[in-house]
Coordinates of N, CA and C in Angstrom, one line a residue:
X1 N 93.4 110.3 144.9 CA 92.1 109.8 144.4 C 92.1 108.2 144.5
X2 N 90.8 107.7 145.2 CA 90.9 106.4 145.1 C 90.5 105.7 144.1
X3 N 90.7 104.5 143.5 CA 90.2 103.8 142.4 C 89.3 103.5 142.7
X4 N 88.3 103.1 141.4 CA 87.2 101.9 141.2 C 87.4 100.8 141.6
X5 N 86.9 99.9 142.6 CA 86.9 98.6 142.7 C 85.6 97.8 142.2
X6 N 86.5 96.7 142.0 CA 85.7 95.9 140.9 C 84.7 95.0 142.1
X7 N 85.4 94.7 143.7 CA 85.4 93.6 144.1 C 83.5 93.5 144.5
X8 N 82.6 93.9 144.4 CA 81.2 94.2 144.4 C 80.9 93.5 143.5
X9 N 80.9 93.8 142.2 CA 80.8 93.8 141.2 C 80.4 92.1 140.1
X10 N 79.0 91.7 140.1 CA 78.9 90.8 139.4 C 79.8 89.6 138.5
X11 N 80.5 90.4 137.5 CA 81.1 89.8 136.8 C 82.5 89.1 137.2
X12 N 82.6 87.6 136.9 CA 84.0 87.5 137.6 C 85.1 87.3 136.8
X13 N 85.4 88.4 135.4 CA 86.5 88.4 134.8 C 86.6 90.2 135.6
X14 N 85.9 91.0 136.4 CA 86.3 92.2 136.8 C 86.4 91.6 137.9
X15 N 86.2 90.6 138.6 CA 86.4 90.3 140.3 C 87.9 89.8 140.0
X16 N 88.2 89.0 139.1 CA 89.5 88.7 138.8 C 90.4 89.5 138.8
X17 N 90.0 90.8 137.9 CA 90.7 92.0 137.8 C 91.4 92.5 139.0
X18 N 90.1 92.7 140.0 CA 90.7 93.2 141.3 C 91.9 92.7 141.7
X19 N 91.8 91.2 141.6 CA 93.0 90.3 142.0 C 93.9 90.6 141.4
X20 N 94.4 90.5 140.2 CA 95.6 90.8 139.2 C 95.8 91.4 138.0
X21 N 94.8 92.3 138.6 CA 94.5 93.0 136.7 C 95.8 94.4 137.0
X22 N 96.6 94.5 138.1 CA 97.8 95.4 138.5 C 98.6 94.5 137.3
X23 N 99.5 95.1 136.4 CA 100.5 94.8 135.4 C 101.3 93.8 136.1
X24 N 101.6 94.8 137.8 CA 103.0 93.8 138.4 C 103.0 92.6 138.8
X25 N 101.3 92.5 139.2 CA 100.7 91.5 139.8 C 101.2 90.3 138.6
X26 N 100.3 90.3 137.5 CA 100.9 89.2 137.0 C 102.3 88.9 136.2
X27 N 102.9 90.0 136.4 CA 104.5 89.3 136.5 C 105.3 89.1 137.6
X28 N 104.9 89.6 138.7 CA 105.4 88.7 139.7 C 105.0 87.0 139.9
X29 N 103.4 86.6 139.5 CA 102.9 85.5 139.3 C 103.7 84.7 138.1
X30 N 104.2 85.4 137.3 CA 105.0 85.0 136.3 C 106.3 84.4 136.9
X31 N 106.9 85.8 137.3 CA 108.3 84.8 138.3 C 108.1 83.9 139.2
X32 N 107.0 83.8 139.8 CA 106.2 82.5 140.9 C 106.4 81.0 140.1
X33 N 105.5 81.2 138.8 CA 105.4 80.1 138.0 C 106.8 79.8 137.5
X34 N 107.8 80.5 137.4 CA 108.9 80.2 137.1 C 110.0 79.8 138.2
X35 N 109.4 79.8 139.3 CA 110.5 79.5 140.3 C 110.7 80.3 141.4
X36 N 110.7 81.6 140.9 CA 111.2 82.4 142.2 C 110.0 82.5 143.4
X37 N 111.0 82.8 144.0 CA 110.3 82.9 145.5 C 110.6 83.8 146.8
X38 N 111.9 84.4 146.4 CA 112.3 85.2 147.6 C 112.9 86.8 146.9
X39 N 112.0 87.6 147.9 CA 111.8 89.4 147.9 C 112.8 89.9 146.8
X40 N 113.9 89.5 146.9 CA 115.2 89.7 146.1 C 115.5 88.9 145.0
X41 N 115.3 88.2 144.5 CA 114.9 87.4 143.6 C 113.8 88.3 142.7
X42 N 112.9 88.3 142.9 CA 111.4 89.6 142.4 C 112.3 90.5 141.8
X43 N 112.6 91.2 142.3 CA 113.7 92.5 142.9 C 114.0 92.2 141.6
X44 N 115.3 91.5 141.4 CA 115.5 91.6 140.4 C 115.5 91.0 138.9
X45 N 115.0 90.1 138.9 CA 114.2 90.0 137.6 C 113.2 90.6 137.1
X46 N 112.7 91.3 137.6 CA 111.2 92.2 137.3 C 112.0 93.7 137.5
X47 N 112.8 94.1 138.1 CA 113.9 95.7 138.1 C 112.6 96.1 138.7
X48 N 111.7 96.2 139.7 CA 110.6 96.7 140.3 C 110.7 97.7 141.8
X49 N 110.3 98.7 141.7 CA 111.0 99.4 142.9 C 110.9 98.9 144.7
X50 N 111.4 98.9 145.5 CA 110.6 97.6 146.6 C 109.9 97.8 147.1
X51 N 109.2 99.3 147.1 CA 108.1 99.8 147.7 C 106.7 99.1 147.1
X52 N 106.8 99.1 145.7 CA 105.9 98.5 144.6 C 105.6 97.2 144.9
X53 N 106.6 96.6 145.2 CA 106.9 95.2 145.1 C 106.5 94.7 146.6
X54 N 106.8 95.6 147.5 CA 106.2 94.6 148.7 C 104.9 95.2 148.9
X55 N 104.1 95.7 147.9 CA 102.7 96.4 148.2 C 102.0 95.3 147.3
X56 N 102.5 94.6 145.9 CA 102.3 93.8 145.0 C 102.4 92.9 145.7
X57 N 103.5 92.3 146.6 CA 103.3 90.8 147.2 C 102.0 90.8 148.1
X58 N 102.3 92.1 149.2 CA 101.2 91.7 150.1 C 99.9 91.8 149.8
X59 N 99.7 92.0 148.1 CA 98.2 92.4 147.8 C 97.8 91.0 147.6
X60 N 99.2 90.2 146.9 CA 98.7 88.8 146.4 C 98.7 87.8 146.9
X61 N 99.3 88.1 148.8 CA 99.1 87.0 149.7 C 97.9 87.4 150.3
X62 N 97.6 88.7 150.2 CA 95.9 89.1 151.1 C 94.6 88.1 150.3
X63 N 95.0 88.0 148.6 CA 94.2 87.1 147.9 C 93.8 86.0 147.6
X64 N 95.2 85.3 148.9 CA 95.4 84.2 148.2 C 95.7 83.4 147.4
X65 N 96.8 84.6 146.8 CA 97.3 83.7 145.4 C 98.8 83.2 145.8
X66 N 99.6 84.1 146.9 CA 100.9 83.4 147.5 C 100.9 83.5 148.8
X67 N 101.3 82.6 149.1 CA 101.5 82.6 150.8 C 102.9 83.3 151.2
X68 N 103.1 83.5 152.2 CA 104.0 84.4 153.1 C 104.8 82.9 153.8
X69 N 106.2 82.6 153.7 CA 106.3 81.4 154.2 C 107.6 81.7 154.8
X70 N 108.0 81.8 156.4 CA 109.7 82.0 156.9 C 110.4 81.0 156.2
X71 N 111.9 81.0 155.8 CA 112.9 80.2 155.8 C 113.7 80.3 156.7
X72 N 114.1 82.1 156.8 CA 115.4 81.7 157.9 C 114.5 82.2 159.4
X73 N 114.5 82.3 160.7 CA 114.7 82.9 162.0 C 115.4 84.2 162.2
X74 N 116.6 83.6 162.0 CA 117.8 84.7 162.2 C 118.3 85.1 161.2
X75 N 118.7 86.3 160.5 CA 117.7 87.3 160.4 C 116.2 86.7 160.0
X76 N 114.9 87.0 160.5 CA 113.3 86.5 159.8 C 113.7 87.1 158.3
X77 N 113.7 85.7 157.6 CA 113.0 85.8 156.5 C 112.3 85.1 155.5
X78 N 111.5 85.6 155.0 CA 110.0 84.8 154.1 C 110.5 84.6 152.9
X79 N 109.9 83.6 151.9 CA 109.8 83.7 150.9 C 108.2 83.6 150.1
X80 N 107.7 83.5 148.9 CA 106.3 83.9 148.2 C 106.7 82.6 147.8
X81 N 105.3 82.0 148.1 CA 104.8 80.5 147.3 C 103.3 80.7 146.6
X82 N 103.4 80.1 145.7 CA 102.0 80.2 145.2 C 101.4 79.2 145.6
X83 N 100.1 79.4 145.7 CA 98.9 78.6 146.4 C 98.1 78.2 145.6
X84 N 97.0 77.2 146.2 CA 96.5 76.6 145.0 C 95.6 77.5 144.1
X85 N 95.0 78.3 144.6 CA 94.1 79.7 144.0 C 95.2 80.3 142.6
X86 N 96.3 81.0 143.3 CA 97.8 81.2 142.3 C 98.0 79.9 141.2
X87 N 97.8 78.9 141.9 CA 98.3 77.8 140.5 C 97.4 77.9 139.7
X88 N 95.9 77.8 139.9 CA 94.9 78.0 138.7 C 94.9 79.0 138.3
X89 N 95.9 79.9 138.1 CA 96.2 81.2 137.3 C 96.5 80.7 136.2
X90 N 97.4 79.8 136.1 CA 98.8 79.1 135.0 C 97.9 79.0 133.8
X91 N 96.7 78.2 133.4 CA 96.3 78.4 132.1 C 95.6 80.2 131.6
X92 N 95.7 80.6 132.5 CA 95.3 82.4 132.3 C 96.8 82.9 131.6
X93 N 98.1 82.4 132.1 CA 99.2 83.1 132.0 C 99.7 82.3 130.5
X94 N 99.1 80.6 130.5 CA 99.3 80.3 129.1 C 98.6 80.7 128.0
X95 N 97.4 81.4 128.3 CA 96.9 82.1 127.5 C 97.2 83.1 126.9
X96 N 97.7 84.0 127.9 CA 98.5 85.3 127.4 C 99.6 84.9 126.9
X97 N 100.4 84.2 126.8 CA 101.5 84.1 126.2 C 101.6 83.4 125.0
X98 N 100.6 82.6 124.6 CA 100.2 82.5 123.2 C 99.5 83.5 122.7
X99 N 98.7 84.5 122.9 CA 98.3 85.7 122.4 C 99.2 86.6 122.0
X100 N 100.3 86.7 123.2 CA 101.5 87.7 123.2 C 102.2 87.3 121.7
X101 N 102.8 86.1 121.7 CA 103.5 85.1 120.8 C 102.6 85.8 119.3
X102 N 101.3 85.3 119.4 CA 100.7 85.6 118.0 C 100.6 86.7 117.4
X103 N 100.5 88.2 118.7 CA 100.1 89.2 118.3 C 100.7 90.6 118.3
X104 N 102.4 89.5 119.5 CA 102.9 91.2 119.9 C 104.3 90.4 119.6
X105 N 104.9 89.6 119.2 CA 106.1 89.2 118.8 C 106.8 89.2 117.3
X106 N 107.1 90.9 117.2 CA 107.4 91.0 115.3 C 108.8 90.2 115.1
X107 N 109.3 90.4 116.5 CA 111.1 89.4 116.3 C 111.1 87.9 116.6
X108 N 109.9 87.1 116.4 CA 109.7 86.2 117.0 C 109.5 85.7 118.2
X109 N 109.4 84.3 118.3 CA 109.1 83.4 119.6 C 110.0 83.5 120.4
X110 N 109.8 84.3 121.7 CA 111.2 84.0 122.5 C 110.7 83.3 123.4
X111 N 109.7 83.1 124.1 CA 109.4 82.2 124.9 C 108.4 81.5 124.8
X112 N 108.3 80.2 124.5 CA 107.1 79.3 124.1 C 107.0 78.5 125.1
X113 N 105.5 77.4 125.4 CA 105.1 76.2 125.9 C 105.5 75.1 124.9
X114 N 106.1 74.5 125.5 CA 106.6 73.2 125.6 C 106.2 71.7 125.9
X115 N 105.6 70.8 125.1 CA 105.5 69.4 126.1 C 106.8 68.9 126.2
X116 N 106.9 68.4 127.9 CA 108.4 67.9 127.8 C 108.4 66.7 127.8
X117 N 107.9 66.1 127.3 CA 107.9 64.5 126.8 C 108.5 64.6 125.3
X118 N 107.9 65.4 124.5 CA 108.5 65.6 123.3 C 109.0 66.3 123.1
X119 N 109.0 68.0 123.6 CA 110.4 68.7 123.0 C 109.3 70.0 122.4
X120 N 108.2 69.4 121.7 CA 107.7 70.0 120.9 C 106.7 71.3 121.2
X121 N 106.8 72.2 120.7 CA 105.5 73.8 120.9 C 104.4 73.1 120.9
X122 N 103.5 73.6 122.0 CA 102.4 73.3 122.0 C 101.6 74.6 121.9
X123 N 100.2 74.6 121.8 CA 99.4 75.9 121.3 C 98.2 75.1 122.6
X124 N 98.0 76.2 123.6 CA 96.7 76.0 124.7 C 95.6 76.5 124.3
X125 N 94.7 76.0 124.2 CA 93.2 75.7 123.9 C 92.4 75.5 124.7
X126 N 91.1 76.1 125.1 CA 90.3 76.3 125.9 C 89.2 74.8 125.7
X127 N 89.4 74.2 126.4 CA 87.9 72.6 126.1 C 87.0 72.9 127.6
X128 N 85.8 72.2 127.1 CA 85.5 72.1 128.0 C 85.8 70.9 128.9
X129 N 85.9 71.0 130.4 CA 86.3 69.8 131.0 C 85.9 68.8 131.0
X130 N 84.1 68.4 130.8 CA 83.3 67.4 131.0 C 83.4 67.0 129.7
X131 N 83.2 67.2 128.5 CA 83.3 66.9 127.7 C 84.6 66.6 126.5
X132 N 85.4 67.7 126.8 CA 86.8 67.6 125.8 C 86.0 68.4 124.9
X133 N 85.6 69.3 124.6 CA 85.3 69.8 123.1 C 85.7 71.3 123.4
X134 N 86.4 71.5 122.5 CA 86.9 72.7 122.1 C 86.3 74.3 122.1
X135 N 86.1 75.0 123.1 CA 85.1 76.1 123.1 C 85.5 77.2 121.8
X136 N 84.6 77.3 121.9 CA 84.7 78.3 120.1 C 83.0 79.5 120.1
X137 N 83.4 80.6 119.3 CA 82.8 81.5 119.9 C 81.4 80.9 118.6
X138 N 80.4 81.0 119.5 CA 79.1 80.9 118.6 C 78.6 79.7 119.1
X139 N 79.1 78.8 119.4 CA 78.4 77.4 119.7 C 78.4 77.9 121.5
X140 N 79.5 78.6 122.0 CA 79.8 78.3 123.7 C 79.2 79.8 123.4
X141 N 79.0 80.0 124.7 CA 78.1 81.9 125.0 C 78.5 82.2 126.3
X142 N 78.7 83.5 126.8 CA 78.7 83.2 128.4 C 76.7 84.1 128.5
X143 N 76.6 83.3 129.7 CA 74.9 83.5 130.3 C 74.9 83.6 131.7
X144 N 73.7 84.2 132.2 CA 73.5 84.1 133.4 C 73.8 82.9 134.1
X145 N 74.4 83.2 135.2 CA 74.6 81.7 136.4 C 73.3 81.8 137.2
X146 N 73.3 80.6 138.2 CA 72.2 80.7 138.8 C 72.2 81.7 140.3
X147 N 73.1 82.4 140.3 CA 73.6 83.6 141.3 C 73.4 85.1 140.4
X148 N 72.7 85.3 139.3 CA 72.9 85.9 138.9 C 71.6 87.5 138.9
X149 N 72.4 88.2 139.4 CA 70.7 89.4 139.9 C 70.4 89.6 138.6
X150 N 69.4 90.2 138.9 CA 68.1 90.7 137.4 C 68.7 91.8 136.5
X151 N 69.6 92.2 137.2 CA 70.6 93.5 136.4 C 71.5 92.5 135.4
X152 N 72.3 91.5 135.8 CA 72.9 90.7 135.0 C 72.0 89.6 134.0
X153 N 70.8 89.2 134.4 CA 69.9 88.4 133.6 C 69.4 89.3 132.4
X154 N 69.5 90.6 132.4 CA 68.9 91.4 131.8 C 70.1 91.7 130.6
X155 N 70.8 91.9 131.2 CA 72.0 92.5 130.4 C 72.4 91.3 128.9
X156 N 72.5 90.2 130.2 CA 73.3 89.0 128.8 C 72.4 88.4 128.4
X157 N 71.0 88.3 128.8 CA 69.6 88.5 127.5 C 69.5 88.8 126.3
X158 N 70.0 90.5 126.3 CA 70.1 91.7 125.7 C 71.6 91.2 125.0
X159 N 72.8 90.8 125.2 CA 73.4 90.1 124.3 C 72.7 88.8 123.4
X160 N 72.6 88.2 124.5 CA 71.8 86.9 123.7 C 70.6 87.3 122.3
X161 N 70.1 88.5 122.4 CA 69.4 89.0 121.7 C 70.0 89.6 120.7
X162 N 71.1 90.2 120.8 CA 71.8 91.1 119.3 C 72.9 89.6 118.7
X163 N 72.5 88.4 119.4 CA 73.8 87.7 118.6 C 72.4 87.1 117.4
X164 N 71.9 86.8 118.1 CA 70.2 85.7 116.9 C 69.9 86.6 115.9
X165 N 70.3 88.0 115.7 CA 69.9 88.7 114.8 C 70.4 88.6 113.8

């Protein structure tokens, strides 16, 4: 049976989905952001079977999130780089990982963000770019864009409507 695809589909936290909403997807992006880069490397930090894993890579260089790059000739072999699409993942992945930290860590912190000028835990926060002000739910809303069909204007109306009440 084939799955739902999201990739049609108006909204772009489900278009995102399509891209990486696979579990492996974003821990392979995980080991990306940490360094690794080559098939066997993956392999084994993630314990991932390699059929999984080269179906996971080539979903996330078809996307654009890693490129396909040779090192050797002899034997041909590639390594996975992330691309600039893949880097703007990173505040998605620091998101999750202060959620994880707050919400799924009973044994504690085991892996935190860091500034390395100081040493010190930092906590990522969503601002907005143009202005620096801190998005927070009630003041910030999401709304139709100017791309947005009459099915979507209608719908987050219809939120817009049950929040004023």
């Amino acid at each position: 049976m084939q799955r739902k695809t999201f990739r049609d589909m108006q909204c772009p936290i489900a278009r995102s989905l399509e891209r990486v909403g696979e579990w492996w997807s974003i821990l392979i992006l995980r080991e990306a952001f940490y360094g690794t880069t080559r098939f066997d490397e993956f392999q084994k930090q993630l314990d991932i079977a390699p059929n999984m894993l080269t179906r996971r890579l080539g979903a996330l260089v078809e996307e654009g999130l890693l490129a396909r790059r040779q090192y050797s000739e002899r034997p041909p072999r590639y390594e996975y780089v992330l691309t600039d699409r893949g880097r703007d993942f990173r505040p998605v992945m620091w998101a999750l990982l202060q959620w994880g930290n707050k919400h799924f860590a009973p044994e504690g912190v085991a892996v935190e963000l860091v500034d390395t000028q100081t040493g010190q835990s930092v906590e990522p926060m969503v601002v907005d770019k143009v202005t620096g002000v801190p998005l927070t739910p009630g003041r910030h809303v999401v709304a139709a864009g100017p791309a947005a069909s009459d099915g979507t204007r209608e719908r987050l109306a219809a939120v817009a409507g049950r929040r004023t009440r």
